[in-house]
XYZ file of N, CA, C and O in Angstrom:
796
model
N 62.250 -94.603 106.326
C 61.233 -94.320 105.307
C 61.336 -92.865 104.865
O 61.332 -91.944 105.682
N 61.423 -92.691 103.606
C 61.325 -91.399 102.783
C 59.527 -90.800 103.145
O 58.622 -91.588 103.420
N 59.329 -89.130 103.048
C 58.106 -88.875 103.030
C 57.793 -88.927 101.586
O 56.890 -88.133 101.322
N 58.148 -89.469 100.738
C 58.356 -88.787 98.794
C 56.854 -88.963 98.935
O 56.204 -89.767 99.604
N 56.450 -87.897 98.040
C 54.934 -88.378 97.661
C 54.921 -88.663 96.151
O 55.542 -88.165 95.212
N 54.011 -89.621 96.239
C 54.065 -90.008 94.736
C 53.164 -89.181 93.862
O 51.993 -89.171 94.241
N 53.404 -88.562 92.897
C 52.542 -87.687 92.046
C 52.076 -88.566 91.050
O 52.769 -89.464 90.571
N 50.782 -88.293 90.695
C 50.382 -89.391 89.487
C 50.829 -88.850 88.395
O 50.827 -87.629 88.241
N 51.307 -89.758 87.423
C 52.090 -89.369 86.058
C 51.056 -88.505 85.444
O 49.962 -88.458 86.008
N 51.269 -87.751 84.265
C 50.399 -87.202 83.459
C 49.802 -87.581 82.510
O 50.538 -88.307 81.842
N 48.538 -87.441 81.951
C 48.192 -88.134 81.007
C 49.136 -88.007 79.506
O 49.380 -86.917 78.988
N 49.522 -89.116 79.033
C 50.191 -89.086 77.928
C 48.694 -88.776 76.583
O 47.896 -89.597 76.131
N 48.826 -87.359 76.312
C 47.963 -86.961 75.534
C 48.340 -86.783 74.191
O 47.436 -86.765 73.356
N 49.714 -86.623 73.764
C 50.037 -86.528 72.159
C 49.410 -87.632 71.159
O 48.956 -87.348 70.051
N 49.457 -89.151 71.802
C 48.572 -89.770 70.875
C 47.524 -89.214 70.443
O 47.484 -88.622 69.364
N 46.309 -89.367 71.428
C 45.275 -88.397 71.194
C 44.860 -87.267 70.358
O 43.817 -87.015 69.753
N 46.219 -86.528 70.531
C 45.579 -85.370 69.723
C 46.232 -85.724 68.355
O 45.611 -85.427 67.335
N 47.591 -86.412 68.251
C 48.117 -86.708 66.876
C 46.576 -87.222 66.271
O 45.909 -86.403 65.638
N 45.978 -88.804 66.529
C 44.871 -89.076 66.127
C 43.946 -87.978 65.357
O 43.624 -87.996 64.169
N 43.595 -86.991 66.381
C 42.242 -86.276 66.146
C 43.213 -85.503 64.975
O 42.583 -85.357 63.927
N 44.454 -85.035 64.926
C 44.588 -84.116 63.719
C 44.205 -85.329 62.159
O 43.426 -85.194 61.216
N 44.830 -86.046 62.398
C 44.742 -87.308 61.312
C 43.465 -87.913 60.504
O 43.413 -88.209 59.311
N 42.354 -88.019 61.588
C 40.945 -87.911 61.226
C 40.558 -86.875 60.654
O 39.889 -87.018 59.631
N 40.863 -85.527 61.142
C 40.232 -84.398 60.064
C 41.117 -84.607 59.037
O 40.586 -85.275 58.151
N 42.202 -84.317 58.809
C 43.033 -84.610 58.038
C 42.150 -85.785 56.431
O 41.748 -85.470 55.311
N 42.198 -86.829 57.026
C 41.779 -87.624 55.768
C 40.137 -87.414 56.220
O 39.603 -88.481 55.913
N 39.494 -86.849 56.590
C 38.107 -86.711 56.235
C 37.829 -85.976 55.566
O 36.897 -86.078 54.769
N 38.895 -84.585 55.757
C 38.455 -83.910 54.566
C 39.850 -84.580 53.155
O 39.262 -85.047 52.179
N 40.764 -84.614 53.080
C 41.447 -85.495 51.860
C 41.389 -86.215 51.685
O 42.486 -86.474 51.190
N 40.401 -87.693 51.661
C 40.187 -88.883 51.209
C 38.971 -88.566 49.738
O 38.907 -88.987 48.583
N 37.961 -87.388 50.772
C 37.269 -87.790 49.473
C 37.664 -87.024 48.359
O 37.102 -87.094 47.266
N 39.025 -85.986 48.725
C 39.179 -85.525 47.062
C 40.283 -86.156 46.863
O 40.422 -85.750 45.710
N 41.301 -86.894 47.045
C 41.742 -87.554 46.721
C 41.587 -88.983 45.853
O 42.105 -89.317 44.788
N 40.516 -89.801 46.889
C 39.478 -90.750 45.930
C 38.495 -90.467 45.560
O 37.645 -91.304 45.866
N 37.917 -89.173 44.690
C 36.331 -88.574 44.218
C 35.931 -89.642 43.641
O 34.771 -89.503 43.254
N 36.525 -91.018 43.321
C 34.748 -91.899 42.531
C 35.125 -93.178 42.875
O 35.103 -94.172 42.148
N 35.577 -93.071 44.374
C 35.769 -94.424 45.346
C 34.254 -94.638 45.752
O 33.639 -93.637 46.120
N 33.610 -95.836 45.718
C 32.686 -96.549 45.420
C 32.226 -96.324 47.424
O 31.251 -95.693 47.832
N 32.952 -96.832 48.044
C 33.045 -96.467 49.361
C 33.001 -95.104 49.976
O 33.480 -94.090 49.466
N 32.126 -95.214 51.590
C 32.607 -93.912 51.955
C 33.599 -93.544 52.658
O 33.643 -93.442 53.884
N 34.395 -93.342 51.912
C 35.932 -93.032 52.658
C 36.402 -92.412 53.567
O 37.332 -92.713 54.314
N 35.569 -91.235 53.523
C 35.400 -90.461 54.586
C 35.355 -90.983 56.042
O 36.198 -91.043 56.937
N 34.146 -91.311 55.948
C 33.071 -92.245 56.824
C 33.917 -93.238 57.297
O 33.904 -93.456 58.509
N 34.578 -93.819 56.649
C 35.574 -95.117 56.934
C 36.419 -94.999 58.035
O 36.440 -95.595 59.112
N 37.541 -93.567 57.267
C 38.383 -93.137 57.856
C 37.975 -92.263 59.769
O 38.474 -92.681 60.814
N 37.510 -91.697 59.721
C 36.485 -91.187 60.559
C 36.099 -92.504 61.930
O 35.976 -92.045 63.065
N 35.985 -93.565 61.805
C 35.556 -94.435 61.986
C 36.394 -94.980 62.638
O 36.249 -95.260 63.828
N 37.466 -95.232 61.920
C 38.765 -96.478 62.377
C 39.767 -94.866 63.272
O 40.621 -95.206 64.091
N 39.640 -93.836 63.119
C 40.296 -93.222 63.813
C 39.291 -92.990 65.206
O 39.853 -92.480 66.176
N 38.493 -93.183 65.280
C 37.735 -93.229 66.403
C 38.081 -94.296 67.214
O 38.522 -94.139 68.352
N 37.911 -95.341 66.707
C 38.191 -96.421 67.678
C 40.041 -96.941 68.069
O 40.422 -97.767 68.898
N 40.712 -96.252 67.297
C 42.482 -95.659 67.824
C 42.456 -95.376 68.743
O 43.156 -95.803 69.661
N 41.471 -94.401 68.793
C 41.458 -92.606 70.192
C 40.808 -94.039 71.311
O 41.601 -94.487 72.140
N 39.538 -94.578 71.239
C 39.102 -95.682 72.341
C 40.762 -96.448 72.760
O 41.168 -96.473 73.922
N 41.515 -96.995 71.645
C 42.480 -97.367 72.363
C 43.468 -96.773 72.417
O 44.144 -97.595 73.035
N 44.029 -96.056 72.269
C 44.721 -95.068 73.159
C 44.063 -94.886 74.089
O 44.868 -95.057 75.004
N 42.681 -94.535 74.740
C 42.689 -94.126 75.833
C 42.990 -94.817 77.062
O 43.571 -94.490 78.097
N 42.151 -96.385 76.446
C 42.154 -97.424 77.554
C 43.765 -98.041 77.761
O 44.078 -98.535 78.845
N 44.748 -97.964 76.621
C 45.755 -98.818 76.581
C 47.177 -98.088 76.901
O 48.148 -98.653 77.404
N 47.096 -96.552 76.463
C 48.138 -95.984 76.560
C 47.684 -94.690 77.447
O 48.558 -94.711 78.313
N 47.180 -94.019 77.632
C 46.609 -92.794 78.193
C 47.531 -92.541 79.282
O 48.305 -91.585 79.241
N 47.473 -93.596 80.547
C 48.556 -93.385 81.721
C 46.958 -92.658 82.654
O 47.147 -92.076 83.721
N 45.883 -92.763 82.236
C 45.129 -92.064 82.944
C 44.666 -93.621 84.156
O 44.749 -94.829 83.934
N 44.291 -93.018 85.146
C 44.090 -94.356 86.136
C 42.923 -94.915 85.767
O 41.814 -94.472 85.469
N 43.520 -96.232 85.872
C 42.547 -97.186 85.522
C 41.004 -97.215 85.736
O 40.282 -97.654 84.841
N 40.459 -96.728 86.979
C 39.294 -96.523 87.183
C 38.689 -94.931 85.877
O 37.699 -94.916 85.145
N 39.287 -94.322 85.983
C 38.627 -93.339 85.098
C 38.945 -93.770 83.815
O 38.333 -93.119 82.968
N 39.786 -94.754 83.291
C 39.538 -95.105 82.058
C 38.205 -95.796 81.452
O 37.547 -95.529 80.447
N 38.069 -96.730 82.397
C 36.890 -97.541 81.964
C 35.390 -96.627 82.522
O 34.215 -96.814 82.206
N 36.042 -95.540 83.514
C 34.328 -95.382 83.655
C 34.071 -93.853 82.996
O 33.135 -93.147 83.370
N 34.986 -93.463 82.014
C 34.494 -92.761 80.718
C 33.917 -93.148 79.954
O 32.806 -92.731 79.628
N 34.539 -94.085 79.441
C 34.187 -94.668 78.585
C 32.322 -95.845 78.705
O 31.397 -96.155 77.954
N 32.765 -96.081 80.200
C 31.147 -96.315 80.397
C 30.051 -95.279 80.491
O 28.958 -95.704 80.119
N 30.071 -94.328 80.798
C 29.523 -93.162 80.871
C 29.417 -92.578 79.639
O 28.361 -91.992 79.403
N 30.353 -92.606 78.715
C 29.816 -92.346 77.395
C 28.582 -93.601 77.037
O 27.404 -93.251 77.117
N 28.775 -94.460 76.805
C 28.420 -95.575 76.449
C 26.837 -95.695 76.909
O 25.824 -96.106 76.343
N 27.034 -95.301 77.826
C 25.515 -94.937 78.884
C 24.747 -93.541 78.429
O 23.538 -93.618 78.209
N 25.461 -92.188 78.274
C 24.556 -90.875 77.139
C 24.311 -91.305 76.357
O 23.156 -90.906 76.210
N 24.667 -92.392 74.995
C 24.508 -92.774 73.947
C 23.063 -93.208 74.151
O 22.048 -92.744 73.632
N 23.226 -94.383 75.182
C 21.872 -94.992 75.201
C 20.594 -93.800 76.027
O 19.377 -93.984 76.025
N 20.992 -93.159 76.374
C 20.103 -91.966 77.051
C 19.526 -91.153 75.686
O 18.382 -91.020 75.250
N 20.801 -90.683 75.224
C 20.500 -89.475 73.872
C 19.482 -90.693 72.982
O 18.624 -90.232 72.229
N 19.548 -91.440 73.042
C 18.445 -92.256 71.708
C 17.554 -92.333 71.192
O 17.310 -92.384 69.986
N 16.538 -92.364 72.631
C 14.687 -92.240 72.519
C 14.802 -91.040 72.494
O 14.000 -90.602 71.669
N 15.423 -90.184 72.996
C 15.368 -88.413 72.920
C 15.526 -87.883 71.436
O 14.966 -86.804 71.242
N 16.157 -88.418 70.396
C 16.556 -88.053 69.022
C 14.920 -88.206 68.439
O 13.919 -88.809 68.826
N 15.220 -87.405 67.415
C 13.842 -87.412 66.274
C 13.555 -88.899 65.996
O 14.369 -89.781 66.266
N 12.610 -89.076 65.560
C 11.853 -90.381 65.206
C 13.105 -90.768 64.157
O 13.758 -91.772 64.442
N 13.389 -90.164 63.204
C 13.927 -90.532 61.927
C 15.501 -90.492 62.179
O 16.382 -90.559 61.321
N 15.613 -90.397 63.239
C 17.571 -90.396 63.331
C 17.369 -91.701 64.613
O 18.185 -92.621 64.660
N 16.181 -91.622 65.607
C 16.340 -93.147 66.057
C 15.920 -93.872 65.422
O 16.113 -94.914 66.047
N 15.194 -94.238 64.109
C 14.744 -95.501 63.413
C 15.805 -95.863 62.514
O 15.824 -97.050 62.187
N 16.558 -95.225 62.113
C 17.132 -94.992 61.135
C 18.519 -95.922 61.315
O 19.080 -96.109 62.395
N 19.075 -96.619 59.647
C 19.846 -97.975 59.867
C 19.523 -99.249 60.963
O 20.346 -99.992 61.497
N 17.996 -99.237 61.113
C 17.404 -100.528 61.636
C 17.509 -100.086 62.901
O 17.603 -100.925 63.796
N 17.513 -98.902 63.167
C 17.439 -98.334 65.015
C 19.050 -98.622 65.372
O 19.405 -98.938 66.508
N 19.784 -98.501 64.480
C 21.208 -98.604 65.042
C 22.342 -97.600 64.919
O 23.461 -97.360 65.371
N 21.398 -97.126 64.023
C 22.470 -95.349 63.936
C 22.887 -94.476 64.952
O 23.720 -93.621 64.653
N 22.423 -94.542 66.195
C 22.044 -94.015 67.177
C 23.638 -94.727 68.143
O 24.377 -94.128 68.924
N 23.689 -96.049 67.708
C 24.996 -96.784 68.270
C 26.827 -96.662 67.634
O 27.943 -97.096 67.923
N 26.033 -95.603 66.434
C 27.411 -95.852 65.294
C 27.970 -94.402 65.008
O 29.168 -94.121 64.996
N 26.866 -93.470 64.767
C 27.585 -91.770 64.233
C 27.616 -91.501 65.391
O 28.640 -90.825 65.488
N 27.098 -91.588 66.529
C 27.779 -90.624 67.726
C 29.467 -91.245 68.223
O 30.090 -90.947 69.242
N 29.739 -91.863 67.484
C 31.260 -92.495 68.175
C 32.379 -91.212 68.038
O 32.886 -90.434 68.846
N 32.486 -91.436 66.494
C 33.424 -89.595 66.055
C 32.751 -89.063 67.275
O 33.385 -88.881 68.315
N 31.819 -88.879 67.195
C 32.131 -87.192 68.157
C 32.526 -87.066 69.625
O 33.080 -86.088 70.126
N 31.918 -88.964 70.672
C 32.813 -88.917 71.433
C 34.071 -88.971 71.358
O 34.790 -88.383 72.166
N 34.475 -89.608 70.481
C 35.905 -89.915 70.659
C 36.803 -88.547 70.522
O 37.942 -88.319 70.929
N 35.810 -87.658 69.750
C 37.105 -86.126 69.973
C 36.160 -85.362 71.150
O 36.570 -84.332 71.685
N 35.367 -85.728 71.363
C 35.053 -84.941 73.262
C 36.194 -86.054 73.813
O 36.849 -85.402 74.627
N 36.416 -86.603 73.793
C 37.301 -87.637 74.944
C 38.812 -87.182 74.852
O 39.547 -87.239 75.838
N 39.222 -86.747 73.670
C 40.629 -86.000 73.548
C 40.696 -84.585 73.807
O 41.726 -83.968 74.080
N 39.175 -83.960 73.674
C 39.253 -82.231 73.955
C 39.157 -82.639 75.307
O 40.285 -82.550 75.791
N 38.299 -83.066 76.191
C 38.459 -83.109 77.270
C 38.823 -83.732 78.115
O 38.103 -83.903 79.098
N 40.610 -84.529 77.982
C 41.579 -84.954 78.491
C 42.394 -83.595 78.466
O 42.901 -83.242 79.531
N 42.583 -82.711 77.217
C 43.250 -82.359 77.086
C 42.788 -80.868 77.609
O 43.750 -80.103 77.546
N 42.076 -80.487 77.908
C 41.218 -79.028 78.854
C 41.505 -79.585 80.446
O 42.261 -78.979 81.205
N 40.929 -80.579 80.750
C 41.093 -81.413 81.884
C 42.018 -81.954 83.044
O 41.911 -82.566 84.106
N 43.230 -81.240 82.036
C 44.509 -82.093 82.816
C 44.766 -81.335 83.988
O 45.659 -81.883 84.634
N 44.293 -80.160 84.597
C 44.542 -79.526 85.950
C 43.974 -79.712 86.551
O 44.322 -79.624 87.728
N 42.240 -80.241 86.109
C 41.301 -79.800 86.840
C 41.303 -81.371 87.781
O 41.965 -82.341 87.410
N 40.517 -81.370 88.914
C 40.733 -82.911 89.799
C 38.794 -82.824 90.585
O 37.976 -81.909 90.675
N 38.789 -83.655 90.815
C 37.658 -84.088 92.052
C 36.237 -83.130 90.666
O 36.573 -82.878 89.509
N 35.126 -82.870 91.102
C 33.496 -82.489 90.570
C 33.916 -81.660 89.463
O 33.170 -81.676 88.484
N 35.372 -80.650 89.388
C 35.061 -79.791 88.131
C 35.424 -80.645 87.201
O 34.892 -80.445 86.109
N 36.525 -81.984 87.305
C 36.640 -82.644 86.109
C 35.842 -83.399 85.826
O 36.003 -84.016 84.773
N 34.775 -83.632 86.568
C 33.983 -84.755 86.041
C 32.880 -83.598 85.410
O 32.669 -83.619 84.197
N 32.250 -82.684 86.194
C 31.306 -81.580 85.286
C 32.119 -81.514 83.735
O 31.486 -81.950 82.773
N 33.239 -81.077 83.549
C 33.848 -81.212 82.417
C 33.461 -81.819 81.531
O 32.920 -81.390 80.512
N 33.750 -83.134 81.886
C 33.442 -84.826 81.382
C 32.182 -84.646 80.447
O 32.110 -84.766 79.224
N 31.207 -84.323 81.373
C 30.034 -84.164 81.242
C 29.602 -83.203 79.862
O 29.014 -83.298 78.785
N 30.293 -82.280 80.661
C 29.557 -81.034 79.339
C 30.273 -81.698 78.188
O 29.613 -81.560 77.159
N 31.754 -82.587 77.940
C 32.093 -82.794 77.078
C 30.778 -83.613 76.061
O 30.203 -83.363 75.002
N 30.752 -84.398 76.815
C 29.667 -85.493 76.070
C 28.594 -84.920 75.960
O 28.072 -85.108 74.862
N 27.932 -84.173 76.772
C 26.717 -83.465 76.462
C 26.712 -82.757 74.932
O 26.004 -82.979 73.949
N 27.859 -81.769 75.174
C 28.443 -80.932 73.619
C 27.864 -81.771 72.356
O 27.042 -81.440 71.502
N 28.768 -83.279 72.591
C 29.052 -84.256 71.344
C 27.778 -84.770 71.057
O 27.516 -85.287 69.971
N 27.162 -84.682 71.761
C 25.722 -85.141 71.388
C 24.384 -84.828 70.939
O 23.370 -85.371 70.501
N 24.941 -83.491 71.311
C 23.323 -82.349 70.814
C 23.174 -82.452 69.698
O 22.030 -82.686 69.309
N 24.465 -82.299 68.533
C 23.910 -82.470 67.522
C 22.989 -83.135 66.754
O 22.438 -82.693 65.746
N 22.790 -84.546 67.419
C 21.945 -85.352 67.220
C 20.491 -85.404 67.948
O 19.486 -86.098 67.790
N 20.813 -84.465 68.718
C 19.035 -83.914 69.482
C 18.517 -82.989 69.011
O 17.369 -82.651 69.295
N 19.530 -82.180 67.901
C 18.518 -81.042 67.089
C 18.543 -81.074 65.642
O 18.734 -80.042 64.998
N 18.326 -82.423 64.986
C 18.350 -82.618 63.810
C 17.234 -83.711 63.789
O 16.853 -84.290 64.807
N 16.732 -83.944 62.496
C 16.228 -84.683 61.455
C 16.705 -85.628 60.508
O 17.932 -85.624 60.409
N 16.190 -86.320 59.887
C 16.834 -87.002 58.406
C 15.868 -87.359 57.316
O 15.023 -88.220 57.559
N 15.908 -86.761 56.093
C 14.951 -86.814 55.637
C 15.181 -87.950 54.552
O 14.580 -87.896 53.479
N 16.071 -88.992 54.854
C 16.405 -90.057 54.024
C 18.293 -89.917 53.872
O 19.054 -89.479 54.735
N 18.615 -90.388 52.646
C 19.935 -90.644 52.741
C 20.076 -90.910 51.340
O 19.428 -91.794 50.779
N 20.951 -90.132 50.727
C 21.291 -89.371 49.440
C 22.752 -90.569 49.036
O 23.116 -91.612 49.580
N 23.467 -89.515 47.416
C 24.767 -90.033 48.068
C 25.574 -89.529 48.090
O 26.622 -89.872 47.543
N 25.368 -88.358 48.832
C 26.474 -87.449 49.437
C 26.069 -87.817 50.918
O 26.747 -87.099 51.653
N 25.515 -88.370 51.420
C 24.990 -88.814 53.335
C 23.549 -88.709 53.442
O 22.580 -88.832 52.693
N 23.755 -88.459 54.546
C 22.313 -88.320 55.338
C 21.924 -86.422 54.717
O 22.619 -85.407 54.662
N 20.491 -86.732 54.360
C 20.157 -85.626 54.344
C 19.451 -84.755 54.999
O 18.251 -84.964 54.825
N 19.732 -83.601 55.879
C 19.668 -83.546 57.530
C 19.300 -82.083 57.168
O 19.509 -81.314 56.229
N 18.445 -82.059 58.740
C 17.054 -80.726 58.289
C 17.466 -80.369 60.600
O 17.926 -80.990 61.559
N 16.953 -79.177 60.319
C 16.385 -79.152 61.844
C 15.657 -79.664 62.247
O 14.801 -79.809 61.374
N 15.286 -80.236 63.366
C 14.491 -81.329 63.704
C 13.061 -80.226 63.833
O 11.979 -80.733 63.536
N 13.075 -78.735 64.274
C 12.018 -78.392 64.389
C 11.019 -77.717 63.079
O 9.962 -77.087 63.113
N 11.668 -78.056 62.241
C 11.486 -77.380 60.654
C 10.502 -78.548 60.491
O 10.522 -79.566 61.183
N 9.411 -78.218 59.235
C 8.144 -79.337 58.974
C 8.861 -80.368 57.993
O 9.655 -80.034 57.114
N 8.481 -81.607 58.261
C 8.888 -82.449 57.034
C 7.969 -82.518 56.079
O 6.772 -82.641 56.338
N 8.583 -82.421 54.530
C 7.431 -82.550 53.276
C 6.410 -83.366 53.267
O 5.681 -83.332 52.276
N 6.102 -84.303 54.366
C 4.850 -85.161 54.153
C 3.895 -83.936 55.659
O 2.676 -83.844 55.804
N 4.840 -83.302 56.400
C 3.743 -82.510 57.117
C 3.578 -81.141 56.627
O 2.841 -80.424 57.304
N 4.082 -80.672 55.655
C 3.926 -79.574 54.793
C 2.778 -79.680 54.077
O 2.125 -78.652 53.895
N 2.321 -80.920 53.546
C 1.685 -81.529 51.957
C 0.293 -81.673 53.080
O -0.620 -80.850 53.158
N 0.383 -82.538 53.635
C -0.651 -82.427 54.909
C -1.515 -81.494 55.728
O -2.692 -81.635 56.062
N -0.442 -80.245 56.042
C -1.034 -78.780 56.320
C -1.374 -78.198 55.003
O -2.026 -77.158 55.103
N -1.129 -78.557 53.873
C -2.109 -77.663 52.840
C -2.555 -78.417 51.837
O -2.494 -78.074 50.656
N -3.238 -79.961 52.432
C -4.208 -80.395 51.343
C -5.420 -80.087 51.406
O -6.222 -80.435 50.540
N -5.775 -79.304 52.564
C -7.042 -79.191 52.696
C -8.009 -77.881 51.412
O -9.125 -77.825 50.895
N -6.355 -76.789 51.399
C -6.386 -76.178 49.930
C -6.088 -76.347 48.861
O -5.812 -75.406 48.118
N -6.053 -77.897 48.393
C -6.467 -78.071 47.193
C -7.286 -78.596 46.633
O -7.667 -79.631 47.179
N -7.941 -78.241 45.392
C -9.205 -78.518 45.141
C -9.553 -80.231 44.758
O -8.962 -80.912 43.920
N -10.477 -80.578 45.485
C -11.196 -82.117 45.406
C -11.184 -82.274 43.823
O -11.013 -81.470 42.907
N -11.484 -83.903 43.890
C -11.143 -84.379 42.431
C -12.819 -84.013 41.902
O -13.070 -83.867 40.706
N -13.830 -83.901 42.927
C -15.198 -83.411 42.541
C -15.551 -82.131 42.238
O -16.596 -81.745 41.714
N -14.665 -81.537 42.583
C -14.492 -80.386 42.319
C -13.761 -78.988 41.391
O -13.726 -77.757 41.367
N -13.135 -80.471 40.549
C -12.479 -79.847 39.057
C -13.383 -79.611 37.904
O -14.232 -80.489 37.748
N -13.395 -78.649 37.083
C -13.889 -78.600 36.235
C -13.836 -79.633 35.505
O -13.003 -80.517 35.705
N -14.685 -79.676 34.586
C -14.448 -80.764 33.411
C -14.389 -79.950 32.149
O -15.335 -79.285 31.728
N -13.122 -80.057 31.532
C -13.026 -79.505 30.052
C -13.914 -79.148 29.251
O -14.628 -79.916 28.606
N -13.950 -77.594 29.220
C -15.045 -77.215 28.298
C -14.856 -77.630 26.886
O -13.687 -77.935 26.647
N -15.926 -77.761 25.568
C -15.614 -77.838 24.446
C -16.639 -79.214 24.029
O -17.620 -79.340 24.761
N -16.464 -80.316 22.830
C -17.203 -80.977 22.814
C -16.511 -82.001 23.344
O -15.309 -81.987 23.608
N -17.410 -83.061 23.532
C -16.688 -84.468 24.265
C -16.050 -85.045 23.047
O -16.507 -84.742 21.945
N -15.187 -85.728 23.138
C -14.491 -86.610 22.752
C -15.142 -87.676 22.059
O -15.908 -88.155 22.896
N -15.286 -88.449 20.758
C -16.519 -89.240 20.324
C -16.134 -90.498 20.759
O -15.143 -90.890 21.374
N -17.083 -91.033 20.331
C -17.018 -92.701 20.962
C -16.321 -93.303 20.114
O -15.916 -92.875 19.032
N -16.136 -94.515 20.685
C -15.443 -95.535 19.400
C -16.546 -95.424 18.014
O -16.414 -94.860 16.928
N -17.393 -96.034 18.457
C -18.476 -96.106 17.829
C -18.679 -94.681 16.256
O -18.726 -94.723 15.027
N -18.725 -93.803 17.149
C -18.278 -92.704 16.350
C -17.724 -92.215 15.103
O -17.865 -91.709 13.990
N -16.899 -92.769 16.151
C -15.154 -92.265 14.983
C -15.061 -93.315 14.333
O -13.927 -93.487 13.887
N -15.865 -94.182 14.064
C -15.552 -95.516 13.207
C -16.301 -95.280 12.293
O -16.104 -95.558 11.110
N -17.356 -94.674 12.820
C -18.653 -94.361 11.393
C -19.526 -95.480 11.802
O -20.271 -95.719 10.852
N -19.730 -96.152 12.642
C -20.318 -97.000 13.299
C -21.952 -96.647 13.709
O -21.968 -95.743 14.546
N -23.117 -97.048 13.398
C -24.082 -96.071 13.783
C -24.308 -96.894 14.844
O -25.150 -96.593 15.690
């Protein structure tokens, strides 16, 4: 018997990052390329390169099988954590399902930044890693708002900034009651009766 030790292969990461260049790539050149594509192209593209990077990770990565699937569960699991935590209007929002659909992009490039930061690290610092990765990808959606949806996207506020119905609310109390308007000086206005010559 040989002592060889077997070293675990390395993660095959060029897919990965080829992907993530490709997504920015046509996210930002789709929409000037197609400016009065009816679709969001962007959005599209963005989308289907996300779920590449999911398979690459699970299918080609070379990463061991147990940490493939339990990234990917662990993402899958912040998603549903980050949800009730988001503003009222980014969890209600697309029938309470938005919450299942825009955070994908951003795991899917925490999942290639941090394969690719990751590859030395072994045992609690790579999984802390892991962690802060997804944590990162997700804040954005814990410190925002939506104040509806335009058609250029979502139209997105700080979540701690007032929304125009609690703006209008904090200062109706200074404006003046409908009992409390003048009524137009001058003479009144005549009656039908009046203006007909009608006595």
């Amino acid at each position: 018997m040989t002592n060889e030790i077997k070293t675990r292969k390395p993660i095959r990461l060029w897919p990965g990052v080829a992907l993530v260049i490709a997504v920015v790539l046509f996210y930002v050149g789709l929409p000037i390329a197609l400016p009065d594509a009816e679709l969001p192209v962007d959005l599209i593209a963005v989308m289907i390169g996300a779920v590449l990077i999911v398979i690459w990770w699970l299918a080609f990565s070379r990463a061991p099988w147990l940490e493939r699937l339990g990234v990917i569960g662990f993402m899958a699991a912040a998603m549903l954590i980050a949800k009730p935590l988001t503003h009222p209007s980014i969890e209600g929002a697309g029938q309470r399902m938005i919450m299942y659909v825009l955070p994908v992009p951003f795991l899917a490039l925490a999942l290639v930044a941090w394969a690719a930061a990751a590859q030395k690290l072994r045992g609690a610092a790579r999984h802390a890693a892991l962690v802060a990765a997804v944590v990162l990808s997700l804040t954005p959606f814990l410190i925002v708002r939506t104040a509806g949806v335009s058609s250029t996207g979502f139209e997105l506020h700080w979540r701690w900034t007032p929304t125009p119905e609690e703006i209008l609310l904090a200062r109706g109390d200074d404006e003046p009651k409908a009992s409390e308007v003048d009524e137009p000086k001058g003479s009144p206005l005549p009656t039908a009766s009046k203006a007909s010559g009608i006595d």
